[in-house]
């Protein structure tokens, strides 16, 4: 049990670091691109900022699902890549269909993938709220 919690926590930390690194890099890019974006019409600026934010978030979550899938294979919890990706995705998103399960040797470890998804989806929601709120504030005050 201790090993499952240790490895699960380690992966949770690694995935959260990936998530935050990508998002922070994107925000820094946006801050440095204000002049470039100013050349476009408001609708294109809004589309670029919000669409780019969505893209970075989707990329980050996809990378995290792959990290979890690779870990399930590496630790021997699952053997096939397709099954590992599927299990990681439904666990990470907390859908948990139950058609693919882990042995008791990996159940706690697998649950840590759900915790990772919950936490990082929360961060994603906060980022989207902040970005969309800022975009609307700037766009509405400009009119």
PDB file of C-alpha atoms in Angstrom:
ATOM      1  CA  UNK A   1       0.000   0.000   0.000  1.00  0.00           C
ATOM      2  CA  UNK A   2       2.776   2.443   0.896  1.00  0.00           C
ATOM      3  CA  UNK A   3       4.496   1.865  -2.447  1.00  0.00           C
ATOM      4  CA  UNK A   4       1.239   2.526  -4.308  1.00  0.00           C
ATOM      5  CA  UNK A   5       0.727   5.794  -2.457  1.00  0.00           C
ATOM      6  CA  UNK A   6       4.361   6.773  -2.996  1.00  0.00           C
ATOM      7  CA  UNK A   7       4.371   6.096  -6.751  1.00  0.00           C
ATOM      8  CA  UNK A   8       0.899   7.554  -7.178  1.00  0.00           C
ATOM      9  CA  UNK A   9       1.895  10.727  -5.356  1.00  0.00           C
ATOM     10  CA  UNK A  10       5.076  10.965  -7.393  1.00  0.00           C
ATOM     11  CA  UNK A  11       3.095  10.699 -10.630  1.00  0.00           C
ATOM     12  CA  UNK A  12       0.484  13.150  -9.366  1.00  0.00           C
ATOM     13  CA  UNK A  13       3.267  15.647  -8.677  1.00  0.00           C
ATOM     14  CA  UNK A  14       4.906  15.050 -12.050  1.00  0.00           C
ATOM     15  CA  UNK A  15       1.619  15.462 -13.917  1.00  0.00           C
ATOM     16  CA  UNK A  16       0.735  18.609 -11.988  1.00  0.00           C
ATOM     17  CA  UNK A  17       4.171  20.017 -12.766  1.00  0.00           C
ATOM     18  CA  UNK A  18       3.663  19.308 -16.475  1.00  0.00           C
ATOM     19  CA  UNK A  19       0.233  20.928 -16.338  1.00  0.00           C
ATOM     20  CA  UNK A  20       1.397  24.054 -14.537  1.00  0.00           C
ATOM     21  CA  UNK A  21       4.519  24.380 -16.700  1.00  0.00           C
ATOM     22  CA  UNK A  22       2.502  24.308 -19.924  1.00  0.00           C
ATOM     23  CA  UNK A  23      -0.105  26.742 -18.629  1.00  0.00           C
ATOM     24  CA  UNK A  24       2.450  29.171 -17.199  1.00  0.00           C
ATOM     25  CA  UNK A  25       4.417  29.068 -20.448  1.00  0.00           C
ATOM     26  CA  UNK A  26       1.219  29.810 -22.381  1.00  0.00           C
ATOM     27  CA  UNK A  27       0.323  32.744 -20.119  1.00  0.00           C
ATOM     28  CA  UNK A  28       3.839  34.159 -20.483  1.00  0.00           C
ATOM     29  CA  UNK A  29       3.532  33.789 -24.239  1.00  0.00           C
ATOM     30  CA  UNK A  30       0.219  35.660 -24.195  1.00  0.00           C
ATOM     31  CA  UNK A  31       1.681  38.448 -22.066  1.00  0.00           C
ATOM     32  CA  UNK A  32       4.565  38.849 -24.510  1.00  0.00           C
ATOM     33  CA  UNK A  33       2.313  38.687 -27.561  1.00  0.00           C
ATOM     34  CA  UNK A  34       0.000  41.595 -26.763  1.00  0.00           C
ATOM     35  CA  UNK A  35       1.478  43.747 -29.540  1.00  0.00           C
ATOM     36  CA  UNK A  36       1.261  40.949 -32.100  1.00  0.00           C
ATOM     37  CA  UNK A  37      -2.341  40.185 -31.141  1.00  0.00           C
ATOM     38  CA  UNK A  38      -3.301  43.878 -31.304  1.00  0.00           C
ATOM     39  CA  UNK A  39      -2.886  43.769 -35.089  1.00  0.00           C
ATOM     40  CA  UNK A  40      -5.839  41.402 -35.428  1.00  0.00           C
ATOM     41  CA  UNK A  41      -9.526  42.155 -35.179  1.00  0.00           C
ATOM     42  CA  UNK A  42     -11.149  41.628 -31.759  1.00  0.00           C
ATOM     43  CA  UNK A  43     -12.858  38.402 -32.810  1.00  0.00           C
ATOM     44  CA  UNK A  44      -9.556  36.892 -33.948  1.00  0.00           C
ATOM     45  CA  UNK A  45      -7.797  38.005 -30.760  1.00  0.00           C
ATOM     46  CA  UNK A  46     -10.515  36.442 -28.620  1.00  0.00           C
ATOM     47  CA  UNK A  47     -10.435  33.266 -30.702  1.00  0.00           C
ATOM     48  CA  UNK A  48      -6.636  33.039 -30.481  1.00  0.00           C
ATOM     49  CA  UNK A  49      -6.481  33.612 -26.738  1.00  0.00           C
ATOM     50  CA  UNK A  50      -9.387  31.386 -25.696  1.00  0.00           C
ATOM     51  CA  UNK A  51      -8.760  28.775 -28.402  1.00  0.00           C
ATOM     52  CA  UNK A  52      -5.070  28.642 -27.566  1.00  0.00           C
ATOM     53  CA  UNK A  53      -5.863  28.268 -23.883  1.00  0.00           C
ATOM     54  CA  UNK A  54      -8.212  25.364 -24.643  1.00  0.00           C
ATOM     55  CA  UNK A  55      -5.571  23.771 -26.874  1.00  0.00           C
ATOM     56  CA  UNK A  56      -2.863  23.998 -24.212  1.00  0.00           C
ATOM     57  CA  UNK A  57      -5.202  22.543 -21.597  1.00  0.00           C
ATOM     58  CA  UNK A  58      -6.246  19.657 -23.852  1.00  0.00           C
ATOM     59  CA  UNK A  59      -2.598  18.999 -24.724  1.00  0.00           C
ATOM     60  CA  UNK A  60      -1.656  18.980 -21.056  1.00  0.00           C
ATOM     61  CA  UNK A  61      -4.401  16.555 -20.066  1.00  0.00           C
ATOM     62  CA  UNK A  62      -3.542  14.304 -23.012  1.00  0.00           C
ATOM     63  CA  UNK A  63       0.110  14.194 -21.964  1.00  0.00           C
ATOM     64  CA  UNK A  64      -0.947  13.330 -18.421  1.00  0.00           C
ATOM     65  CA  UNK A  65      -3.155  10.455 -19.596  1.00  0.00           C
ATOM     66  CA  UNK A  66      -0.185   9.114 -21.588  1.00  0.00           C
ATOM     67  CA  UNK A  67       2.075   9.443 -18.538  1.00  0.00           C
ATOM     68  CA  UNK A  68      -0.378   7.431 -16.467  1.00  0.00           C
ATOM     69  CA  UNK A  69      -0.806   4.843 -19.247  1.00  0.00           C
ATOM     70  CA  UNK A  70       2.965   4.405 -19.514  1.00  0.00           C
ATOM     71  CA  UNK A  71       3.223   4.014 -15.749  1.00  0.00           C
ATOM     72  CA  UNK A  72       0.545   1.318 -15.676  1.00  0.00           C
ATOM     73  CA  UNK A  73       2.503  -0.634 -18.278  1.00  0.00           C
ATOM     74  CA  UNK A  74       5.905   0.071 -16.679  1.00  0.00           C
ATOM     75  CA  UNK A  75       4.717  -1.153 -13.277  1.00  0.00           C
ATOM     76  CA  UNK A  76       2.996  -4.205 -14.788  1.00  0.00           C
ATOM     77  CA  UNK A  77      -0.552  -3.205 -13.821  1.00  0.00           C
ATOM     78  CA  UNK A  78      -1.650  -3.436 -17.463  1.00  0.00           C
ATOM     79  CA  UNK A  79       0.078  -5.002 -20.453  1.00  0.00           C
ATOM     80  CA  UNK A  80      -1.475  -3.538 -23.610  1.00  0.00           C
ATOM     81  CA  UNK A  81      -0.991   0.094 -24.632  1.00  0.00           C
ATOM     82  CA  UNK A  82      -4.549   0.545 -25.898  1.00  0.00           C
ATOM     83  CA  UNK A  83      -6.000  -0.846 -22.684  1.00  0.00           C
ATOM     84  CA  UNK A  84      -3.626   1.290 -20.589  1.00  0.00           C
ATOM     85  CA  UNK A  85      -4.578   4.478 -22.444  1.00  0.00           C
ATOM     86  CA  UNK A  86      -8.267   3.651 -22.179  1.00  0.00           C
ATOM     87  CA  UNK A  87      -8.021   2.841 -18.470  1.00  0.00           C
ATOM     88  CA  UNK A  88      -5.959   5.970 -17.824  1.00  0.00           C
ATOM     89  CA  UNK A  89      -8.447   8.158 -19.666  1.00  0.00           C
ATOM     90  CA  UNK A  90     -11.573   6.853 -17.947  1.00  0.00           C
ATOM     91  CA  UNK A  91      -9.836   6.898 -14.570  1.00  0.00           C
ATOM     92  CA  UNK A  92      -8.212  10.335 -15.010  1.00  0.00           C
ATOM     93  CA  UNK A  93     -11.556  11.833 -16.007  1.00  0.00           C
ATOM     94  CA  UNK A  94     -13.240   9.934 -13.129  1.00  0.00           C
ATOM     95  CA  UNK A  95     -15.711   8.250 -15.475  1.00  0.00           C
ATOM     96  CA  UNK A  96     -14.520   4.853 -14.288  1.00  0.00           C
ATOM     97  CA  UNK A  97     -16.629   2.564 -16.451  1.00  0.00           C
ATOM     98  CA  UNK A  98     -15.369  -0.509 -14.605  1.00  0.00           C
ATOM     99  CA  UNK A  99     -14.882  -2.677 -17.671  1.00  0.00           C
ATOM    100  CA  UNK A 100     -11.109  -2.629 -17.123  1.00  0.00           C
ATOM    101  CA  UNK A 101      -9.950  -3.048 -13.542  1.00  0.00           C
ATOM    102  CA  UNK A 102      -6.665  -3.387 -11.715  1.00  0.00           C
ATOM    103  CA  UNK A 103      -5.644  -6.096  -9.307  1.00  0.00           C
ATOM    104  CA  UNK A 104      -5.541  -5.213  -5.624  1.00  0.00           C
ATOM    105  CA  UNK A 105      -1.778  -4.678  -5.994  1.00  0.00           C
ATOM    106  CA  UNK A 106      -2.499  -1.528  -8.042  1.00  0.00           C
ATOM    107  CA  UNK A 107      -5.950  -0.263  -6.988  1.00  0.00           C
ATOM    108  CA  UNK A 108      -4.705   2.557  -4.757  1.00  0.00           C
ATOM    109  CA  UNK A 109      -2.139   3.534  -7.380  1.00  0.00           C
ATOM    110  CA  UNK A 110      -4.893   3.617 -10.003  1.00  0.00           C
ATOM    111  CA  UNK A 111      -7.079   5.787  -7.792  1.00  0.00           C
ATOM    112  CA  UNK A 112      -4.270   8.339  -7.679  1.00  0.00           C
ATOM    113  CA  UNK A 113      -4.864   8.884 -11.408  1.00  0.00           C
ATOM    114  CA  UNK A 114      -8.369  10.053 -10.500  1.00  0.00           C
ATOM    115  CA  UNK A 115      -7.006  12.434  -7.898  1.00  0.00           C
ATOM    116  CA  UNK A 116      -4.590  13.805 -10.499  1.00  0.00           C
ATOM    117  CA  UNK A 117      -7.424  14.394 -12.939  1.00  0.00           C
ATOM    118  CA  UNK A 118      -9.644  16.037 -10.332  1.00  0.00           C
ATOM    119  CA  UNK A 119      -6.925  18.437  -9.215  1.00  0.00           C
ATOM    120  CA  UNK A 120      -5.719  19.351 -12.684  1.00  0.00           C
ATOM    121  CA  UNK A 121      -9.222  19.767 -14.084  1.00  0.00           C
ATOM    122  CA  UNK A 122      -9.810  22.166 -11.203  1.00  0.00           C
ATOM    123  CA  UNK A 123      -6.718  24.119 -12.193  1.00  0.00           C
ATOM    124  CA  UNK A 124      -7.886  24.092 -15.819  1.00  0.00           C
ATOM    125  CA  UNK A 125     -11.284  25.436 -14.837  1.00  0.00           C
ATOM    126  CA  UNK A 126      -9.699  28.244 -12.829  1.00  0.00           C
ATOM    127  CA  UNK A 127      -7.432  29.148 -15.741  1.00  0.00           C
ATOM    128  CA  UNK A 128     -10.289  29.176 -18.232  1.00  0.00           C
ATOM    129  CA  UNK A 129     -12.402  31.337 -15.925  1.00  0.00           C
ATOM    130  CA  UNK A 130      -9.499  33.765 -15.486  1.00  0.00           C
ATOM    131  CA  UNK A 131      -8.639  33.931 -19.193  1.00  0.00           C
ATOM    132  CA  UNK A 132     -12.224  34.224 -20.407  1.00  0.00           C
ATOM    133  CA  UNK A 133     -13.006  36.768 -17.686  1.00  0.00           C
ATOM    134  CA  UNK A 134      -9.992  38.860 -18.680  1.00  0.00           C
ATOM    135  CA  UNK A 135     -10.749  38.607 -22.402  1.00  0.00           C
ATOM    136  CA  UNK A 136     -14.355  39.660 -21.863  1.00  0.00           C
ATOM    137  CA  UNK A 137     -13.337  42.473 -19.550  1.00  0.00           C
ATOM    138  CA  UNK A 138     -10.849  43.871 -22.060  1.00  0.00           C
ATOM    139  CA  UNK A 139     -13.185  43.321 -25.010  1.00  0.00           C
ATOM    140  CA  UNK A 140     -16.264  44.801 -23.344  1.00  0.00           C
ATOM    141  CA  UNK A 141     -14.412  47.823 -21.935  1.00  0.00           C
ATOM    142  CA  UNK A 142     -12.976  48.551 -25.400  1.00  0.00           C
ATOM    143  CA  UNK A 143     -16.420  48.885 -26.936  1.00  0.00           C
TER     144      UNK A 143
END
